JSON list of C-alpha atoms and ligand atoms in Angstrom, two decimals:
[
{"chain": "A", "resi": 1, "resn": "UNK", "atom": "CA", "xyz": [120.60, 109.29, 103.82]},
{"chain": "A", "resi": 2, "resn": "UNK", "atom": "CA", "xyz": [119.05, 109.71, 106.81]},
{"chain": "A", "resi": 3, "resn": "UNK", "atom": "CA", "xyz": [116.87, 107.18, 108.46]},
{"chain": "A", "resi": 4, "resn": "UNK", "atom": "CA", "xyz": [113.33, 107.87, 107.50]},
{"chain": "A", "resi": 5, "resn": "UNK", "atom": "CA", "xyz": [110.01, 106.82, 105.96]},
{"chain": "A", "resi": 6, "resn": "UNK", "atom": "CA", "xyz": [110.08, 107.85, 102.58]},
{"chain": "A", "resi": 7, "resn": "UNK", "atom": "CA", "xyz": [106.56, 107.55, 100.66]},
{"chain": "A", "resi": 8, "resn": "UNK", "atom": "CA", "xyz": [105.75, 107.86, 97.30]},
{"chain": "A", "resi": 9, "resn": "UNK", "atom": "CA", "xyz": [101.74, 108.38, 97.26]},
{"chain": "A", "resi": 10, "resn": "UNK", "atom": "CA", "xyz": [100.05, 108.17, 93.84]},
{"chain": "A", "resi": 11, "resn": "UNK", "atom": "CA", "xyz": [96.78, 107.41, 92.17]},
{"chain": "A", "resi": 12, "resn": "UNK", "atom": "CA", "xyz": [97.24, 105.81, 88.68]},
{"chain": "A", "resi": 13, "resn": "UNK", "atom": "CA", "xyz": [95.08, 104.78, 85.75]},
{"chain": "A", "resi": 14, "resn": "UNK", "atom": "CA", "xyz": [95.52, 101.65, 84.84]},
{"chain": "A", "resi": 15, "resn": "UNK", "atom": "CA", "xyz": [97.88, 102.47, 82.53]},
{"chain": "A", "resi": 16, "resn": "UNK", "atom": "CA", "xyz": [99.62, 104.30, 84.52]},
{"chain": "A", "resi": 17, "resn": "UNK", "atom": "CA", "xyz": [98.77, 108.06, 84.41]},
{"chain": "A", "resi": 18, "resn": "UNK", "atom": "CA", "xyz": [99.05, 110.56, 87.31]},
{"chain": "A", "resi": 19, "resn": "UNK", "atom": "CA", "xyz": [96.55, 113.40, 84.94]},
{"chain": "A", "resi": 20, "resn": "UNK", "atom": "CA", "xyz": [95.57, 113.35, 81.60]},
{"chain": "A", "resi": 21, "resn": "UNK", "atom": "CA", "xyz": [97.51, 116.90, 81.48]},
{"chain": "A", "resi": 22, "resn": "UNK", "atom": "CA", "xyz": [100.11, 118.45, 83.52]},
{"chain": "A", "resi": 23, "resn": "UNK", "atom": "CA", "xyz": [97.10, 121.73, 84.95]},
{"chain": "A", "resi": 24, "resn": "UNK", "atom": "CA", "xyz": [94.57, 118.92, 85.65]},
{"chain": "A", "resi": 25, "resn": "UNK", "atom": "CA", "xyz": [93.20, 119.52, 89.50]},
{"chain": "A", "resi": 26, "resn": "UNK", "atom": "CA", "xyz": [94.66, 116.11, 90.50]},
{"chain": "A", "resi": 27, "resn": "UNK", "atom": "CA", "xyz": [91.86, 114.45, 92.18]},
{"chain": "A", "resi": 28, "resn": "UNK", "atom": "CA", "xyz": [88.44, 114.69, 90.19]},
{"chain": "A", "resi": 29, "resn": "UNK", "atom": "CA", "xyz": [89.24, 111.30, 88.48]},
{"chain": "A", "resi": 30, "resn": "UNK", "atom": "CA", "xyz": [89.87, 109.11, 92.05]},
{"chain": "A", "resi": 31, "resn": "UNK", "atom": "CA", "xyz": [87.62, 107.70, 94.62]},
{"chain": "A", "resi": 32, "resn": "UNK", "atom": "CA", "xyz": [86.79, 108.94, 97.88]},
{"chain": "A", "resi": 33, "resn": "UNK", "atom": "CA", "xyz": [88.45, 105.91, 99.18]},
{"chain": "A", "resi": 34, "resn": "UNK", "atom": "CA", "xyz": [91.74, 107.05, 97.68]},
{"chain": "A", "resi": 35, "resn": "UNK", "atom": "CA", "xyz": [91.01, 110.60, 99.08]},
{"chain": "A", "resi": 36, "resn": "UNK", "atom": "CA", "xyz": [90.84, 109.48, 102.67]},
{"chain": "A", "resi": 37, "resn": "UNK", "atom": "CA", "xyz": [93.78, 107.05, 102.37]},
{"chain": "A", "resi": 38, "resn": "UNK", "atom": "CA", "xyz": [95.97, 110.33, 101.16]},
{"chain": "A", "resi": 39, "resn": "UNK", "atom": "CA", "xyz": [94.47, 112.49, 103.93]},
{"chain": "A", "resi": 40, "resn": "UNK", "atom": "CA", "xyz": [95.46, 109.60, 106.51]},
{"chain": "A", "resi": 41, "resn": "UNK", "atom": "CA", "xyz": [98.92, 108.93, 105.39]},
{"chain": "A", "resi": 42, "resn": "UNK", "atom": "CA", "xyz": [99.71, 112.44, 104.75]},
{"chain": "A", "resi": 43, "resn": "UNK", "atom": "CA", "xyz": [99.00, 113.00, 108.60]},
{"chain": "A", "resi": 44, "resn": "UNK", "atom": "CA", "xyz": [100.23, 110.28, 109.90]},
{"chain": "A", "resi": 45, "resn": "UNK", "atom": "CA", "xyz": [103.41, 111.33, 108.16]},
{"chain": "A", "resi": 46, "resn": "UNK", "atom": "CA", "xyz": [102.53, 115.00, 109.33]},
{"chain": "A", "resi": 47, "resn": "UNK", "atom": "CA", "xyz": [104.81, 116.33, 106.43]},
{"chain": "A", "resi": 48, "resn": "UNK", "atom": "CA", "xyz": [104.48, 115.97, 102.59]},
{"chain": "A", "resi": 49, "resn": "UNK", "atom": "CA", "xyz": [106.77, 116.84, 99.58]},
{"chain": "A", "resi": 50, "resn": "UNK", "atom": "CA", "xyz": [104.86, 118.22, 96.35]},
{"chain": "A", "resi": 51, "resn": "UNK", "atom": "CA", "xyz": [106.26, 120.26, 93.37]},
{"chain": "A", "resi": 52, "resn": "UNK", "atom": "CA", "xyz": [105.14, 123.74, 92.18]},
{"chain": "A", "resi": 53, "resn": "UNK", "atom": "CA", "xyz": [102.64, 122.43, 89.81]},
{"chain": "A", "resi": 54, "resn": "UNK", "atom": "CA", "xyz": [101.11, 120.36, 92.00]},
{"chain": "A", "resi": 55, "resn": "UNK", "atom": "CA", "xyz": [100.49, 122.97, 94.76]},
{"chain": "A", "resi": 56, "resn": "UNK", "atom": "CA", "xyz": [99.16, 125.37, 92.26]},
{"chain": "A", "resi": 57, "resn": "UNK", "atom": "CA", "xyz": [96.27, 122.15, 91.09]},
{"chain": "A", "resi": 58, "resn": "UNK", "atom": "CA", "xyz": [95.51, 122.21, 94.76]},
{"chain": "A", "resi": 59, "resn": "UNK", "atom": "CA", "xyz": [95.78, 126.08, 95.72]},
{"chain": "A", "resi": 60, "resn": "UNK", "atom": "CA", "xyz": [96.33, 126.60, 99.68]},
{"chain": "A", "resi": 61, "resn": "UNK", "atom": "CA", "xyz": [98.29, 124.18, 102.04]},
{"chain": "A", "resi": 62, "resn": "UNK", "atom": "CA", "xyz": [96.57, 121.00, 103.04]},
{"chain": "A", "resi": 63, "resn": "UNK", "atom": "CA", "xyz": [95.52, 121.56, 106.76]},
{"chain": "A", "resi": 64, "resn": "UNK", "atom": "CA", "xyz": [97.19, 120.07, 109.77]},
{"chain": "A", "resi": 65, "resn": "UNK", "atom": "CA", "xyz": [100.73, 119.04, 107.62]},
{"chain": "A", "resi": 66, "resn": "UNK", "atom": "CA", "xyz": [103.54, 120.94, 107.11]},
{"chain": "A", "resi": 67, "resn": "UNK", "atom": "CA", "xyz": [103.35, 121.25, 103.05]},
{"chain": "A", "resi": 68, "resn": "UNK", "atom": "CA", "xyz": [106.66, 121.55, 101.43]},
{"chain": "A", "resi": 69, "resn": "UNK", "atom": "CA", "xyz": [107.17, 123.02, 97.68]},
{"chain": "A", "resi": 70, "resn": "UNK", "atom": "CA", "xyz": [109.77, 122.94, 95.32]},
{"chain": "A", "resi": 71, "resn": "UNK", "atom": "CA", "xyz": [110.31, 125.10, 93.32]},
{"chain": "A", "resi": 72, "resn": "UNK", "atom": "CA", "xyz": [113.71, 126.62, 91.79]},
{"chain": "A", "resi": 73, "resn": "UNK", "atom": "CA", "xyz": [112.18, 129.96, 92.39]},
{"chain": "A", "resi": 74, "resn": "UNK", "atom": "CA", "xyz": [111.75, 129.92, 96.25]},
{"chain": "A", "resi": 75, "resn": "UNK", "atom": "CA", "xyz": [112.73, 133.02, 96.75]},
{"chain": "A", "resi": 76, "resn": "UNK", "atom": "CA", "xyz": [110.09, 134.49, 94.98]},
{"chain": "A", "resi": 77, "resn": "UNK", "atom": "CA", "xyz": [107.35, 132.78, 97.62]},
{"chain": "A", "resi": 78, "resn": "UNK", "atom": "CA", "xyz": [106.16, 133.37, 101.38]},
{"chain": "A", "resi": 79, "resn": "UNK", "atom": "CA", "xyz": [106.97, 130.64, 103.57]},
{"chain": "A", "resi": 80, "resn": "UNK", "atom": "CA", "xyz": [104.68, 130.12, 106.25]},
{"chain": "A", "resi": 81, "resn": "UNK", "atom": "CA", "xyz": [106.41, 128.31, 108.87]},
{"chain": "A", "resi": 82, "resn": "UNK", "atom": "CA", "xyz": [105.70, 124.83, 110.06]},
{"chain": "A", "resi": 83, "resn": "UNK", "atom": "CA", "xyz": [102.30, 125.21, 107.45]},
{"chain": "A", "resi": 84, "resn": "UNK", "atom": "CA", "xyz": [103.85, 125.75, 103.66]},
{"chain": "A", "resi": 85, "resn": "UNK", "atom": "CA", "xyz": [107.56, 126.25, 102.70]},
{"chain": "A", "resi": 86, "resn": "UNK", "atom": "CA", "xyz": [109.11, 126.86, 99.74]},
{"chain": "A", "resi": 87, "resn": "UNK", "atom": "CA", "xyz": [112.66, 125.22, 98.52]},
{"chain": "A", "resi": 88, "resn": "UNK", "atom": "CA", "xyz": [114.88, 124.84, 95.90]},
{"chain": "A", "resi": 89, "resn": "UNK", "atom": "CA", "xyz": [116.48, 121.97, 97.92]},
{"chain": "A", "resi": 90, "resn": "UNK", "atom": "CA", "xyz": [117.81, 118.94, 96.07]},
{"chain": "A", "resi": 91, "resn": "UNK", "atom": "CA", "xyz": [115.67, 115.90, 97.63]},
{"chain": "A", "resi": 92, "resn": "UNK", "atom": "CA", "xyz": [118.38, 114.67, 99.90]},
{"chain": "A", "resi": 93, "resn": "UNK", "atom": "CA", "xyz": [119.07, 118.24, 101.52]},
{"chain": "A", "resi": 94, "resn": "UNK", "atom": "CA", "xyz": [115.16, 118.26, 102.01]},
{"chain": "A", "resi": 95, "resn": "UNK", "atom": "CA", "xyz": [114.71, 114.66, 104.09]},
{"chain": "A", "resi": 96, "resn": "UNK", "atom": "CA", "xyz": [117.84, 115.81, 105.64]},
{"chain": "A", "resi": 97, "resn": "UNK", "atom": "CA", "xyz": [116.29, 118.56, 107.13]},
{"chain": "A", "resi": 98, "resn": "UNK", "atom": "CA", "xyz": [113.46, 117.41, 107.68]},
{"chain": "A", "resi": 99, "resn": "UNK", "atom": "CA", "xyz": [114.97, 114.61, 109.93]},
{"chain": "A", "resi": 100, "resn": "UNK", "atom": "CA", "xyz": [117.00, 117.22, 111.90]},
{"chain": "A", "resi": 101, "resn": "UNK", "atom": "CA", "xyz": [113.79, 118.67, 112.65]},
{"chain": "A", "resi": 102, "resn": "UNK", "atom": "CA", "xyz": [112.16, 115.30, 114.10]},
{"chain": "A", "resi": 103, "resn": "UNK", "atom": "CA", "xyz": [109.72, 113.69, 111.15]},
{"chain": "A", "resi": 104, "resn": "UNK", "atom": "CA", "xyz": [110.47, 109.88, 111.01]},
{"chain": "A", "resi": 105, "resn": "UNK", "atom": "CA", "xyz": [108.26, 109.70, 107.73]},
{"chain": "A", "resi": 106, "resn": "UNK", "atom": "CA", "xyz": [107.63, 111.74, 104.95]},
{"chain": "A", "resi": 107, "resn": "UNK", "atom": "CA", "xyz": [105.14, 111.65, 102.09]},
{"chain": "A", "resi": 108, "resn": "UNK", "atom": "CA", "xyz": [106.00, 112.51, 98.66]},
{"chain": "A", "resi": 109, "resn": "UNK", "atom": "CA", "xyz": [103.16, 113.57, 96.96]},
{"chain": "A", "resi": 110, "resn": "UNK", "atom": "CA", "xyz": [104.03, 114.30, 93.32]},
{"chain": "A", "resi": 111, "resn": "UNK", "atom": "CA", "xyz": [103.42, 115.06, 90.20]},
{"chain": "A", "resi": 112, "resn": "UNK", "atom": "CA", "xyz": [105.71, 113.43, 88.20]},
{"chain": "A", "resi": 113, "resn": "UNK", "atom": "CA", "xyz": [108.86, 115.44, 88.28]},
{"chain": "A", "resi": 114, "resn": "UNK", "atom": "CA", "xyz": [109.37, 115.28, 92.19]},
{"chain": "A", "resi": 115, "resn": "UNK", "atom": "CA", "xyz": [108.31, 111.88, 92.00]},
{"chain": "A", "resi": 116, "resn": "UNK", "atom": "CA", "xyz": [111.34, 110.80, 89.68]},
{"chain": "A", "resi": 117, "resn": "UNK", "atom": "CA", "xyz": [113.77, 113.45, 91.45]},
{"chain": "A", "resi": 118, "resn": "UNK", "atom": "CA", "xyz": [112.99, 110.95, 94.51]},
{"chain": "A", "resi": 119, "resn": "UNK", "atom": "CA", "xyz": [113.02, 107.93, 93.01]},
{"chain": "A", "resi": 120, "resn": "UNK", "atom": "CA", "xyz": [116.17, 108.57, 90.39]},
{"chain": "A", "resi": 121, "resn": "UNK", "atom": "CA", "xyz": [117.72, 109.40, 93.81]},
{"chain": "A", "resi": 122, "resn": "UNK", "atom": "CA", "xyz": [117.25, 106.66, 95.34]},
{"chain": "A", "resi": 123, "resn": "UNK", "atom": "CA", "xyz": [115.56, 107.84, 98.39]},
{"chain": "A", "resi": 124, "resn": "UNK", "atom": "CA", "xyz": [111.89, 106.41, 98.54]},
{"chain": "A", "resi": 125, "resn": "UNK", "atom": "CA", "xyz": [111.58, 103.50, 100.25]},
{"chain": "A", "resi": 126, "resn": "UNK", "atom": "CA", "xyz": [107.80, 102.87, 100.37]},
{"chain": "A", "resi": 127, "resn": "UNK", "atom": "CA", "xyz": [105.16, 103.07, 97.66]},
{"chain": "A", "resi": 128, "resn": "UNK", "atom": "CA", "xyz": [101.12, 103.54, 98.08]},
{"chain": "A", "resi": 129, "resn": "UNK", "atom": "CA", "xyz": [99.75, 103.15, 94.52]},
{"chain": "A", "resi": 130, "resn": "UNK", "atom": "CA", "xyz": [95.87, 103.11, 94.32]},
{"chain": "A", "resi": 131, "resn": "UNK", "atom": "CA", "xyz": [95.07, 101.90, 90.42]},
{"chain": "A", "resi": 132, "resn": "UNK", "atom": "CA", "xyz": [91.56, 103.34, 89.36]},
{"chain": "A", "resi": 133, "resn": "UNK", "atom": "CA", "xyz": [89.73, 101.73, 87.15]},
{"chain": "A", "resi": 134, "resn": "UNK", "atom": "CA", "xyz": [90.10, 104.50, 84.09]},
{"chain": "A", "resi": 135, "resn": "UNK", "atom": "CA", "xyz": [92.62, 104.20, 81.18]},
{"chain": "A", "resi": 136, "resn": "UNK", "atom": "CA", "xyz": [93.85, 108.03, 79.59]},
{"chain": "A", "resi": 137, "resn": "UNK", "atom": "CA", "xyz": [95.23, 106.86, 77.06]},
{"chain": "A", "resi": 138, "resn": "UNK", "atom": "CA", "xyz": [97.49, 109.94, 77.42]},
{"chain": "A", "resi": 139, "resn": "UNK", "atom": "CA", "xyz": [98.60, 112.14, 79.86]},
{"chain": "A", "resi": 140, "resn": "UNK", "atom": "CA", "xyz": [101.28, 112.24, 82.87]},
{"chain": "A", "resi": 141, "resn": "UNK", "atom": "CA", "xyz": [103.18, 109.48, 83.75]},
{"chain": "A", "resi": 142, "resn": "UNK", "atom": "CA", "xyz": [103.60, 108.29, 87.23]},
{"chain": "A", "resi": 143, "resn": "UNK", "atom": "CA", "xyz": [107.60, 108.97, 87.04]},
{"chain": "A", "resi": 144, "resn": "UNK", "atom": "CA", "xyz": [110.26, 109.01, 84.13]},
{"chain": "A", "resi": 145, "resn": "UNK", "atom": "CA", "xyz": [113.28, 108.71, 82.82]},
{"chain": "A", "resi": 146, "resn": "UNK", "atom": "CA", "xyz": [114.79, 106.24, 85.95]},
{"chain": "A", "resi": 147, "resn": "UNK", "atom": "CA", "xyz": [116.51, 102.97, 85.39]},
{"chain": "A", "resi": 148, "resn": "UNK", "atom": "CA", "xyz": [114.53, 99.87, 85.92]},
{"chain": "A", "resi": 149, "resn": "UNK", "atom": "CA", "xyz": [113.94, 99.01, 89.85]},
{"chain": "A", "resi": 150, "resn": "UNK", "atom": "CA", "xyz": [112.87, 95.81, 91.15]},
{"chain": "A", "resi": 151, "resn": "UNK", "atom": "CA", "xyz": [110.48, 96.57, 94.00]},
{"chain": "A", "resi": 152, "resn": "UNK", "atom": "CA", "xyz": [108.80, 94.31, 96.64]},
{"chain": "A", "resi": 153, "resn": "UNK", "atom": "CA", "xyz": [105.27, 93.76, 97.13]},
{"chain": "A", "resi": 154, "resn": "UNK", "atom": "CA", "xyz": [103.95, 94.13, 100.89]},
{"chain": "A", "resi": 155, "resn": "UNK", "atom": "CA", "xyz": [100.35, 94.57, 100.70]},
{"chain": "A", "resi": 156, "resn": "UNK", "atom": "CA", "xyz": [96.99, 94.60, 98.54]},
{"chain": "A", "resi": 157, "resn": "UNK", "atom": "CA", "xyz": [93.93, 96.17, 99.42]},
{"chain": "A", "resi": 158, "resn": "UNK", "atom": "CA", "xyz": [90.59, 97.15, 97.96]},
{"chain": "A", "resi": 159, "resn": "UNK", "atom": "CA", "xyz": [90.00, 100.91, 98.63]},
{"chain": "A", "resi": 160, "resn": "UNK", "atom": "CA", "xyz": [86.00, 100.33, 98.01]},
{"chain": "A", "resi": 161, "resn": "UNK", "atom": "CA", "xyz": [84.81, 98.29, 95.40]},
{"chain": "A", "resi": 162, "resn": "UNK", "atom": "CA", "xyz": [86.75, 99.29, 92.48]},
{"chain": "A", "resi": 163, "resn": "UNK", "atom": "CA", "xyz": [89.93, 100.32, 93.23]},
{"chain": "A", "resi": 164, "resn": "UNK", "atom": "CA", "xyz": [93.11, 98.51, 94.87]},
{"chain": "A", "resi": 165, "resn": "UNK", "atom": "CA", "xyz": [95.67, 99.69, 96.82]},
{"chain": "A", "resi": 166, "resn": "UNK", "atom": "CA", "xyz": [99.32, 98.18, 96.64]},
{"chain": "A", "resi": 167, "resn": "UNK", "atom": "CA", "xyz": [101.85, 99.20, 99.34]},
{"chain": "A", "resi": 168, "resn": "UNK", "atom": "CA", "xyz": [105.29, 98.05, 97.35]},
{"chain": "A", "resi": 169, "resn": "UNK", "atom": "CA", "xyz": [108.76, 98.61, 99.10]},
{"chain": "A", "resi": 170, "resn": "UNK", "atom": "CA", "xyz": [112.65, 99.46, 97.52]},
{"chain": "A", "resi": 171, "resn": "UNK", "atom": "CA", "xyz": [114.64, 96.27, 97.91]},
{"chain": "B", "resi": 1, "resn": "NAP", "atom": "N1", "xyz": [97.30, 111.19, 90.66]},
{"chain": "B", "resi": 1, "resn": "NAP", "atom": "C1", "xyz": [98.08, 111.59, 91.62]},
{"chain": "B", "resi": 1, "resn": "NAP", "atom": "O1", "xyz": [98.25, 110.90, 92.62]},
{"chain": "B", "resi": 1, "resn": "NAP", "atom": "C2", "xyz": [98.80, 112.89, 91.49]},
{"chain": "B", "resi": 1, "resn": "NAP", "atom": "C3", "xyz": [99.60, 113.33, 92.55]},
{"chain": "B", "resi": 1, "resn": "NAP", "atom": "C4", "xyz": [100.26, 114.54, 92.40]},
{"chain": "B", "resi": 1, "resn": "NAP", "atom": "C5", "xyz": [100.14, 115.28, 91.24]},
{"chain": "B", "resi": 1, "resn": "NAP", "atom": "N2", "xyz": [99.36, 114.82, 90.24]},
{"chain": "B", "resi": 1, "resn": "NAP", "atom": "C6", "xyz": [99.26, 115.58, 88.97]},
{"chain": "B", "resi": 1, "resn": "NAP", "atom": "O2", "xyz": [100.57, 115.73, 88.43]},
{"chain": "B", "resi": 1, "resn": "NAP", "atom": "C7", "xyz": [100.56, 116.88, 87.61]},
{"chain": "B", "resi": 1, "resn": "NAP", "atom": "C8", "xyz": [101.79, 117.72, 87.87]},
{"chain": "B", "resi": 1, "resn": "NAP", "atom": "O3", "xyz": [102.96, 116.94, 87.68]},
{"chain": "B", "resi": 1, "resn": "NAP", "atom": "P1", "xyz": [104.26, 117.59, 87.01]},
{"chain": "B", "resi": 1, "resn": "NAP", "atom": "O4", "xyz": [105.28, 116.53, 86.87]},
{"chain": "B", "resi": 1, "resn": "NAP", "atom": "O5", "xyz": [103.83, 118.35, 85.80]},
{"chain": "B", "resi": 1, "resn": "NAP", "atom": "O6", "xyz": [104.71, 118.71, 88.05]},
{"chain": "B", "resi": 1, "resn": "NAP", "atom": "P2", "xyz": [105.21, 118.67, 89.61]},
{"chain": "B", "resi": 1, "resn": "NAP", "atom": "O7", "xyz": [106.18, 117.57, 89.82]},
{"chain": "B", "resi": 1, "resn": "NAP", "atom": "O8", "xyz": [104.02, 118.78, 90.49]},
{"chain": "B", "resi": 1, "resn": "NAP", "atom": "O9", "xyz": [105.94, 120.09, 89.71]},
{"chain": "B", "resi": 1, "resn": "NAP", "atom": "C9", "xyz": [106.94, 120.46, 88.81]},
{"chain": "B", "resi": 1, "resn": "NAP", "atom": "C10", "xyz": [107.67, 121.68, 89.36]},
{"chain": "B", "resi": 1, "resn": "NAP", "atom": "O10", "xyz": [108.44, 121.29, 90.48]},
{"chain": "B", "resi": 1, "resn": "NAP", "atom": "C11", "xyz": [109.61, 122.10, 90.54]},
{"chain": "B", "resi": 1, "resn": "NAP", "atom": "N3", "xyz": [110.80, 121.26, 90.43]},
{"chain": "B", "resi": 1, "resn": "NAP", "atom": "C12", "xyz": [111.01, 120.21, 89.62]},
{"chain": "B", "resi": 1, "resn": "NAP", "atom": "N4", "xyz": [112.27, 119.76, 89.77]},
{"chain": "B", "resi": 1, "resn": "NAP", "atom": "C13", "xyz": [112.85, 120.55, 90.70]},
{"chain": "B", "resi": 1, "resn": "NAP", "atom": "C14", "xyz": [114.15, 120.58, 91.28]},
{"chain": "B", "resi": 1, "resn": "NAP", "atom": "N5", "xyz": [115.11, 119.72, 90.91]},
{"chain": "B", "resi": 1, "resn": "NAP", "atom": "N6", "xyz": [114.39, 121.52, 92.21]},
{"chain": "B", "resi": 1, "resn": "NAP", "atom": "C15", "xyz": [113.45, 122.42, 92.57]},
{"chain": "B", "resi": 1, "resn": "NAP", "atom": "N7", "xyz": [112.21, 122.44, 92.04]},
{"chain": "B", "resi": 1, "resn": "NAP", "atom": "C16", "xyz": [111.92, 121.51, 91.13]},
{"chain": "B", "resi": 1, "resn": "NAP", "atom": "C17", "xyz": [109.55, 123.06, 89.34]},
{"chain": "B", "resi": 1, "resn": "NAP", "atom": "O11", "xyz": [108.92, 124.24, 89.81]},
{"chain": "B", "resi": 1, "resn": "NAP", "atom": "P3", "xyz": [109.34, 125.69, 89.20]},
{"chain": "B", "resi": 1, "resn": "NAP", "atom": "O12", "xyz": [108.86, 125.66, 87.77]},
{"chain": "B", "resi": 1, "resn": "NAP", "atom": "O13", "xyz": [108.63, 126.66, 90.07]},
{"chain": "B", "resi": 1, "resn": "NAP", "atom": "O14", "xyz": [110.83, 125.78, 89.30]},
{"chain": "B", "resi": 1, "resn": "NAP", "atom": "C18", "xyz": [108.66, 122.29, 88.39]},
{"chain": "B", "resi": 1, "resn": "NAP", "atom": "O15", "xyz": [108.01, 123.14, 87.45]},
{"chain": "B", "resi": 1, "resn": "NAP", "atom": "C19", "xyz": [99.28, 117.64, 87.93]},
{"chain": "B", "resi": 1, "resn": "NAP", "atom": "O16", "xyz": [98.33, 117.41, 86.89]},
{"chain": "B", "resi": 1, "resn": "NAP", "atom": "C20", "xyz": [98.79, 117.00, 89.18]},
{"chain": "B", "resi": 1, "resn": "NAP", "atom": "O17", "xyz": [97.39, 117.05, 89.27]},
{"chain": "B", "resi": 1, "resn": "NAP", "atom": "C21", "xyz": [98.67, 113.65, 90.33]}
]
């Protein structure tokens, strides 16, 4: 694996939803604090990993990040270089890759799927979970089917007054 920043970057419900269903435009439940806190670590990374599903809730590349999609149907996409490109990479041929081509830090951005393929992987060594304060009851899971892993909390944070930021790492 090579030597990079991997970061899983969710907002959860408190119990621990990502949507209440899989077509839900991800952020109209979140706070503006949580938006700016994506926008800043996404481009600080300068690179961020979503899956098909995800890119079709938000519906054009995020601006100023190289937006990477996967997708077992790349071929049937455009890539536009350096801005949005498709894959049907496993996770460790994409941070490969990516490293060869100079990022230090990459964000992975979700939904659930790509966030298990990463974790069940082993690969993601840094977690940004902002809890709102909203239950669903129902809905998407933050990630599935893994075996249980201990993390290690580094930091806590209000992002304004109602929701909290924790910044966990992989032991
Ligand atoms: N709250 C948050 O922070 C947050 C963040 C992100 C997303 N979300 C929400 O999460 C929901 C979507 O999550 P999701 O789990 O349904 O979908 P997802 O992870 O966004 O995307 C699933 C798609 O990724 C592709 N994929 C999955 N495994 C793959 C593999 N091994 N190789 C290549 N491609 C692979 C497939 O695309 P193909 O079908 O094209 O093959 C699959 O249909 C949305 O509601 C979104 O709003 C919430």
């Amino acid at each position: 694996m090579p030597d990079m920043q991997v970061s899983l970057v969710a907002a959860i419900t408190l119990d621990g939803k990502i949507a209440e269903v899989s077509d839900q435009v991800s952020l109209d439940w979140t706070s503006k604090e949580d938006k700016r806190f994506f926008v800043q670590k996404t481009k600080e990374a300068g690179v961020l990993v979503m899956g098909r599903t995800t890119y079709e809730t938000i519906g054009r590349p995020l601006p100023g990040r190289l937006n990477i999609v996967m997708t077992r149907s790349a071929g049937d996409f455009t890539n536009e270089e350096n801005i949005l490109e498709y894959t049907a990479q496993s996770p460790e041929e994409i941070l490969n890759q990516l490293s060869s081509r100079g990022f230090e830090h990459v964000v992975i951005a979700g939904g659930s799927q790509v966030y298990s393929l990463f974790v069940r992987a082993g690969l993601v060594t840094d977690y940004f979970i902002t809890v709102e304060p909203i239950l669903f009851g129902k809905g998407v899971p933050l990630i599935e089917n893994i075996s249980p892993t201990r993390l290690h909390l580094v930091e806590k944070k209000m992002l304004g007054e109602e929701a909290v930021l924790l910044h966990y790492k992989s032991l």
